[in-house]
mmCIF file of C-alpha atoms in Angstrom:
data_model
loop_
_atom_site.group_PDB
_atom_site.id
_atom_site.type_symbol
_atom_site.label_atom_id
_atom_site.label_comp_id
_atom_site.label_asym_id
_atom_site.label_seq_id
_atom_site.Cartn_x
_atom_site.Cartn_y
_atom_site.Cartn_z
ATOM 1 C CA GLU A 1 -36.254 -14.964 -96.695
ATOM 2 C CA LYS A 2 -36.600 -18.409 -95.163
ATOM 3 C CA SER A 3 -32.864 -18.455 -94.534
ATOM 4 C CA LEU A 4 -32.939 -15.043 -92.914
ATOM 5 C CA HIS A 5 -35.925 -16.047 -90.810
ATOM 6 C CA GLY A 6 -34.120 -19.202 -89.645
ATOM 7 C CA ALA A 7 -31.022 -17.236 -88.745
ATOM 8 C CA GLU A 8 -33.107 -14.691 -86.811
ATOM 9 C CA LYS A 9 -34.934 -17.460 -85.027
ATOM 10 C CA LYS A 10 -31.633 -19.069 -84.026
ATOM 11 C CA ARG A 11 -30.234 -15.740 -82.780
ATOM 12 C CA HIS A 12 -33.395 -15.248 -80.747
ATOM 13 C CA ALA A 13 -33.093 -18.724 -79.255
ATOM 14 C CA ASP A 14 -29.425 -18.074 -78.428
ATOM 15 C CA PHE A 15 -30.367 -14.749 -76.854
ATOM 16 C CA VAL A 16 -33.088 -16.360 -74.742
ATOM 17 C CA GLU A 17 -30.708 -19.125 -73.621
ATOM 18 C CA SER A 18 -27.975 -16.598 -72.867
ATOM 19 C CA SER A 19 -30.409 -14.478 -70.906
ATOM 20 C CA ARG A 20 -31.612 -17.547 -69.014
ATOM 21 C CA GLN A 21 -28.038 -18.500 -68.118
ATOM 22 C CA LYS A 22 -27.307 -14.940 -66.985
ATOM 23 C CA VAL A 23 -30.407 -14.947 -64.809
ATOM 24 C CA ILE A 24 -29.344 -18.273 -63.301
ATOM 25 C CA SER A 25 -25.834 -16.888 -62.686
ATOM 26 C CA LEU A 26 -27.214 -13.682 -61.164
ATOM 27 C CA ASN A 27 -29.535 -15.708 -58.929
ATOM 28 C CA ASP A 28 -26.593 -17.839 -57.806
ATOM 29 C CA GLN A 29 -24.512 -14.723 -57.129
ATOM 30 C CA ASN A 30 -27.427 -13.137 -55.274
ATOM 31 C CA ARG A 31 -27.839 -16.208 -53.062
ATOM 32 C CA ALA A 32 -24.091 -16.310 -52.398
ATOM 33 C CA LEU A 33 -24.096 -12.587 -51.564
ATOM 34 C CA LYS A 34 -27.038 -13.004 -49.209
ATOM 35 C CA ALA A 35 -25.300 -15.917 -47.511
ATOM 36 C CA GLU A 36 -22.147 -13.830 -47.140
ATOM 37 C CA ILE A 37 -24.153 -10.903 -45.760
ATOM 38 C CA ASP A 38 -25.869 -13.218 -43.265
ATOM 39 C CA SER A 39 -22.479 -14.589 -42.260
ATOM 40 C CA LEU A 40 -21.137 -11.057 -41.802
ATOM 41 C CA HIS A 41 -24.156 -10.111 -39.691
ATOM 42 C CA LYS A 42 -23.580 -13.145 -37.478
ATOM 43 C CA GLU A 43 -19.883 -12.301 -37.195
ATOM 44 C CA LEU A 44 -20.715 -8.696 -36.325
ATOM 45 C CA GLY A 45 -23.130 -9.913 -33.681
ATOM 46 C CA ARG A 46 -20.508 -12.257 -32.265
ATOM 47 C CA LEU A 47 -17.937 -9.464 -32.202
ATOM 48 C CA ALA A 48 -20.438 -7.111 -30.536
ATOM 49 C CA ASP A 49 -21.145 -9.722 -27.860
ATOM 50 C CA ALA A 50 -17.432 -10.272 -27.329
ATOM 51 C CA ARG A 51 -16.874 -6.490 -27.111
ATOM 52 C CA ASN A 52 -19.688 -6.095 -24.608
ATOM 53 C CA LYS A 53 -18.358 -8.971 -22.518
ATOM 54 C CA ALA A 54 -14.856 -7.495 -22.641
ATOM 55 C CA ALA A 55 -16.193 -4.066 -21.647
ATOM 56 C CA ALA A 56 -18.173 -5.605 -18.798
ATOM 57 C CA GLY A 57 -15.092 -7.530 -17.679
ATOM 58 C CA THR A 58 -13.007 -4.377 -17.823
ATOM 59 C CA ARG A 59 -15.575 -2.447 -15.774
ATOM 60 C CA TRP A 60 -15.740 -5.275 -13.235
ATOM 61 C CA TYR A 61 -11.961 -5.449 -13.009
ATOM 62 C CA GLU A 62 -11.611 -1.674 -12.655
ATOM 63 C CA ALA A 63 -14.318 -1.589 -9.987
ATOM 64 C CA ARG A 64 -12.575 -4.396 -8.137
ATOM 65 C CA LYS A 65 -9.260 -2.532 -8.357
ATOM 66 C CA VAL A 66 -10.918 0.523 -6.836
ATOM 67 C CA ARG A 67 -12.465 -1.545 -4.028
ATOM 68 C CA TYR A 68 -9.131 -3.219 -3.346
ATOM 69 C CA ARG A 69 -7.355 0.153 -3.288
ATOM 70 C CA LEU A 70 -9.875 1.646 -0.865
ATOM 71 C CA ASN A 71 -9.925 -1.444 1.363
ATOM 72 C CA LEU A 72 -6.138 -1.501 1.455
ATOM 73 C CA ALA A 73 -6.110 2.191 2.392
ATOM 74 C CA ASP A 74 -8.452 1.421 5.305
ATOM 75 C CA VAL A 75 -6.194 -1.410 6.468
ATOM 76 C CA ILE A 76 -3.124 0.841 6.290
ATOM 77 C CA ASP A 77 -4.964 3.556 8.213
ATOM 78 C CA SER A 78 -5.849 1.010 10.900
ATOM 79 C CA LEU A 79 -2.128 0.545 11.633
ATOM 80 C CA ALA A 80 -1.796 4.133 12.903
ATOM 81 C CA PRO A 81 -3.284 3.501 16.397
ATOM 82 C CA PHE A 82 -0.937 0.558 16.916
ATOM 83 C CA LEU A 83 2.051 2.689 15.946
ATOM 84 C CA GLU A 84 0.847 5.491 18.228
ATOM 85 C CA ALA A 85 0.839 3.011 21.122
ATOM 86 C CA ASP A 86 4.254 1.634 20.170
ATOM 87 C CA PHE A 87 7.550 2.439 21.891
ATOM 88 C CA PRO A 88 7.750 6.273 21.860
ATOM 89 C CA TYR A 89 10.656 6.761 19.514
ATOM 90 C CA LYS A 90 9.988 8.497 16.178
ATOM 91 C CA THR A 91 6.402 7.301 16.404
ATOM 92 C CA ASP A 92 5.037 10.618 15.090
ATOM 93 C CA GLU A 93 7.045 10.195 11.890
ATOM 94 C CA ALA A 94 5.902 6.573 11.485
ATOM 95 C CA VAL A 95 2.246 7.445 12.069
ATOM 96 C CA ALA A 96 2.404 10.414 9.676
ATOM 97 C CA SER A 97 4.040 8.259 6.991
ATOM 98 C CA VAL A 98 1.398 5.538 7.288
ATOM 99 C CA ARG A 99 -1.514 7.976 7.206
ATOM 100 C CA GLU A 100 -0.053 9.897 4.265
ATOM 101 C CA THR A 101 0.422 6.628 2.388
ATOM 102 C CA ALA A 102 -3.204 5.665 3.029
ATOM 103 C CA SER A 103 -4.384 9.109 1.909
ATOM 104 C CA GLN A 104 -2.403 9.024 -1.334
ATOM 105 C CA LEU A 105 -3.568 5.480 -2.050
ATOM 106 C CA ARG A 106 -7.192 6.455 -1.441
ATOM 107 C CA LYS A 107 -6.841 9.373 -3.880
ATOM 108 C CA GLY A 108 -5.210 7.150 -6.505
ATOM 109 C CA ILE A 109 -1.939 9.092 -6.412
ATOM 110 C CA ILE A 110 0.072 5.932 -5.762
ATOM 111 C CA ALA A 111 -0.523 2.292 -6.680
ATOM 112 C CA PRO A 112 -1.229 -0.463 -4.124
ATOM 113 C CA ASP A 113 2.218 -1.987 -4.693
ATOM 114 C CA ASP A 114 3.896 1.326 -3.883
ATOM 115 C CA ALA A 115 1.719 1.751 -0.795
ATOM 116 C CA LEU A 116 2.602 -1.712 0.482
ATOM 117 C CA GLY A 117 6.293 -1.033 -0.107
ATOM 118 C CA ARG A 118 6.132 2.158 1.956
ATOM 119 C CA VAL A 119 4.243 0.499 4.796
ATOM 120 C CA PHE A 120 6.611 -2.464 4.902
ATOM 121 C CA GLU A 121 9.519 -0.031 5.091
ATOM 122 C CA VAL A 122 7.954 1.764 8.062
ATOM 123 C CA LEU A 123 7.227 -1.535 9.825
ATOM 124 C CA GLY A 124 10.728 -2.769 9.021
ATOM 125 C CA GLU A 125 12.179 0.335 10.661
ATOM 126 C CA ARG A 126 10.076 -0.320 13.772
ATOM 127 C CA ILE A 127 11.355 -3.897 13.879
ATOM 128 C CA ARG A 128 14.971 -2.805 13.414
ATOM 129 C CA LEU A 129 14.422 -0.387 16.296
ATOM 130 C CA GLY A 130 14.541 -3.337 18.658
ATOM 131 C CA TYR A 131 18.078 -4.227 17.586
ATOM 132 C CA THR A 132 19.735 -0.840 18.130
ATOM 133 C CA THR A 133 20.716 1.494 20.947
ATOM 134 C CA GLU A 134 21.113 5.229 20.813
ATOM 135 C CA ALA A 135 22.012 8.226 22.972
ATOM 136 C CA TRP A 136 21.098 11.770 21.959
ATOM 137 C CA ASP A 137 20.644 15.248 23.391
ATOM 138 C CA GLY A 138 17.223 16.839 23.569
ATOM 139 C CA PHE A 139 14.439 18.191 25.747
ATOM 140 C CA LEU A 140 12.153 16.044 27.867
ATOM 141 C CA LYS A 141 8.572 17.168 28.464
ATOM 142 C CA ALA A 142 8.378 16.387 32.168
ATOM 143 C CA PRO A 143 5.082 15.368 33.812
ATOM 144 C CA ASP A 144 5.062 18.686 35.699
ATOM 145 C CA GLY A 145 5.099 20.590 32.391
ATOM 146 C CA ARG A 146 8.771 21.585 32.396
ATOM 147 C CA SER A 147 10.926 21.231 29.292
ATOM 148 C CA VAL A 148 14.134 19.764 30.667
ATOM 149 C CA PRO A 149 17.349 19.759 28.596
ATOM 150 C CA GLY A 150 19.461 16.659 28.883
ATOM 151 C CA THR A 151 20.434 13.355 27.321
ATOM 152 C CA PHE A 152 18.259 10.417 26.325
ATOM 153 C CA PHE A 153 19.390 6.811 26.060
ATOM 154 C CA ARG A 154 17.360 4.128 24.300
ATOM 155 C CA TYR A 155 17.993 0.415 24.593
ATOM 156 C CA GLY A 156 16.182 -1.267 21.719
ATOM 157 C CA ALA A 157 12.444 -0.901 22.171
ATOM 158 C CA VAL A 158 12.355 -1.997 25.812
ATOM 159 C CA ALA A 159 14.063 0.719 27.827
ATOM 160 C CA SER A 160 14.738 4.433 27.786
ATOM 161 C CA ILE A 161 16.242 6.767 30.387
ATOM 162 C CA PHE A 162 16.916 10.491 30.661
ATOM 163 C CA VAL A 163 19.360 12.541 32.717
ATOM 164 C CA SER A 164 19.243 16.331 32.721
ATOM 165 C CA ASN A 165 22.348 18.359 31.896
ATOM 166 C CA ASP A 166 22.821 19.349 35.540
ATOM 167 C CA GLY A 167 22.266 15.775 36.729
ATOM 168 C CA GLU A 168 19.397 16.778 38.998
ATOM 169 C CA ASP A 169 16.535 15.329 36.975
ATOM 170 C CA VAL A 170 16.528 11.597 36.294
ATOM 171 C CA PHE A 171 13.682 9.832 34.496
ATOM 172 C CA TRP A 172 12.925 6.382 33.191
ATOM 173 C CA LEU A 173 10.253 5.280 30.749
ATOM 174 C CA SER A 174 7.520 2.905 31.897
ATOM 175 C CA ASN A 175 4.615 1.280 30.091
ATOM 176 C CA GLY A 176 1.360 0.775 31.972
ATOM 177 C CA LYS A 177 -2.406 0.929 31.485
ATOM 178 C CA ASN A 178 -2.153 4.566 30.374
ATOM 179 C CA GLY A 179 0.613 3.858 27.887
ATOM 180 C CA TYR A 180 4.208 5.020 28.027
ATOM 181 C CA THR A 181 5.043 7.630 30.674
ATOM 182 C CA TRP A 182 8.214 9.221 31.991
ATOM 183 C CA ASN A 183 8.772 8.636 35.701
ATOM 184 C CA TYR A 184 10.800 11.008 37.845
ATOM 185 C CA VAL A 185 13.365 9.124 39.922
ATOM 186 C CA LYS A 186 13.942 10.601 43.353
ATOM 187 C CA GLU A 187 13.970 7.438 45.420
ATOM 188 C CA PRO A 188 15.607 5.052 45.769
ATOM 189 C CA LEU A 189 18.963 6.719 45.444
ATOM 190 C CA SER A 190 20.449 3.471 44.174
ATOM 191 C CA LEU A 191 18.218 3.637 41.086
ATOM 192 C CA ARG A 192 19.255 7.246 40.421
ATOM 193 C CA THR A 193 22.875 6.187 40.728
ATOM 194 C CA ASP A 194 22.385 3.209 38.411
ATOM 195 C CA ILE A 195 20.697 5.325 35.736
ATOM 196 C CA LYS A 196 23.377 8.017 35.872
ATOM 197 C CA ASP A 197 26.063 5.342 35.683
ATOM 198 C CA ALA A 198 24.358 3.729 32.673
ATOM 199 C CA MET A 199 24.144 7.115 30.945
ATOM 200 C CA LYS A 200 27.882 7.705 31.399
ATOM 201 C CA VAL A 201 28.619 4.329 29.818
ATOM 202 C CA ALA A 202 26.175 5.018 26.960
ATOM 203 C CA GLN A 203 27.862 8.382 26.266
ATOM 204 C CA GLY A 204 31.321 6.884 26.406
ATOM 205 C CA LYS A 205 32.163 8.942 29.500
ATOM 206 C CA GLY A 206 32.697 5.864 31.623
ATOM 207 C CA ALA A 207 34.554 2.596 31.175
ATOM 208 C CA PRO A 208 32.415 -0.175 29.664
ATOM 209 C CA HIS A 209 30.941 -2.398 32.361
ATOM 210 C CA LEU A 210 27.651 -4.004 33.341
ATOM 211 C CA VAL A 211 24.981 -1.451 34.185
ATOM 212 C CA THR A 212 21.441 -1.667 35.503
ATOM 213 C CA ILE A 213 18.513 0.191 33.924
ATOM 214 C CA PRO A 214 14.737 -0.139 34.405
ATOM 215 C CA ILE A 215 12.795 -1.479 31.445
ATOM 216 C CA ALA A 216 9.440 -0.214 30.180
ATOM 217 C CA GLY A 217 7.044 -2.595 31.922
ATOM 218 C CA SER A 218 4.045 -2.242 34.160
ATOM 219 C CA SER A 219 6.316 -2.268 37.205
ATOM 220 C CA VAL A 220 9.939 -1.422 37.835
ATOM 221 C CA ARG A 221 12.147 -4.097 36.378
ATOM 222 C CA VAL A 222 15.812 -3.806 35.663
ATOM 223 C CA MET A 223 18.048 -4.830 32.812
ATOM 224 C CA LYS A 224 21.760 -5.263 32.981
ATOM 225 C CA GLY A 225 23.919 -4.306 30.051
ATOM 226 C CA SER A 226 27.303 -2.952 29.151
#
């Protein structure tokens, strides 16, 4: 009985020690788990802050993109009056293109880069206009309201003349305080003769030689060409 009691007492002591060690281990695990949970909470908070900052940055960037797009559209629109006052050759097309580009940019249909490319193309065409000459048939809206059929001749962006099909109506383009206007040439006869002669050369109906044409200034000035 003493032996059995001793063995039972030893088993009890072992059980108590084992239980104590398990409690210690569980407490250690619990502390480690709490520390890990705290670390995860801090990491989640850091990630939430980073996400909020990123979202705020994205909203700021998107808002700035919108402001830039709208401001650029206003700038492009502001070019229209200058084009309307430019040398009167395909100005309606240039103005319409610029305004349509600004409208599409404002609506977000096209990107700013595309809008700038279109505008630069229009402006490039206006610049290249100054390096070319052209003769074409058409109708001139005369100051007296008549629609006169005839031939136009353009010299760069500085001069333009018109001679009707019957040779009776001769006009030249001037640029004054009221903008570009077509001027009927009746006198002097020498100017009528010079313009008709220049038109023949421009159409290839006369031998190439120096000709005199008035240029689009505030007063009658002449330009010689061949």
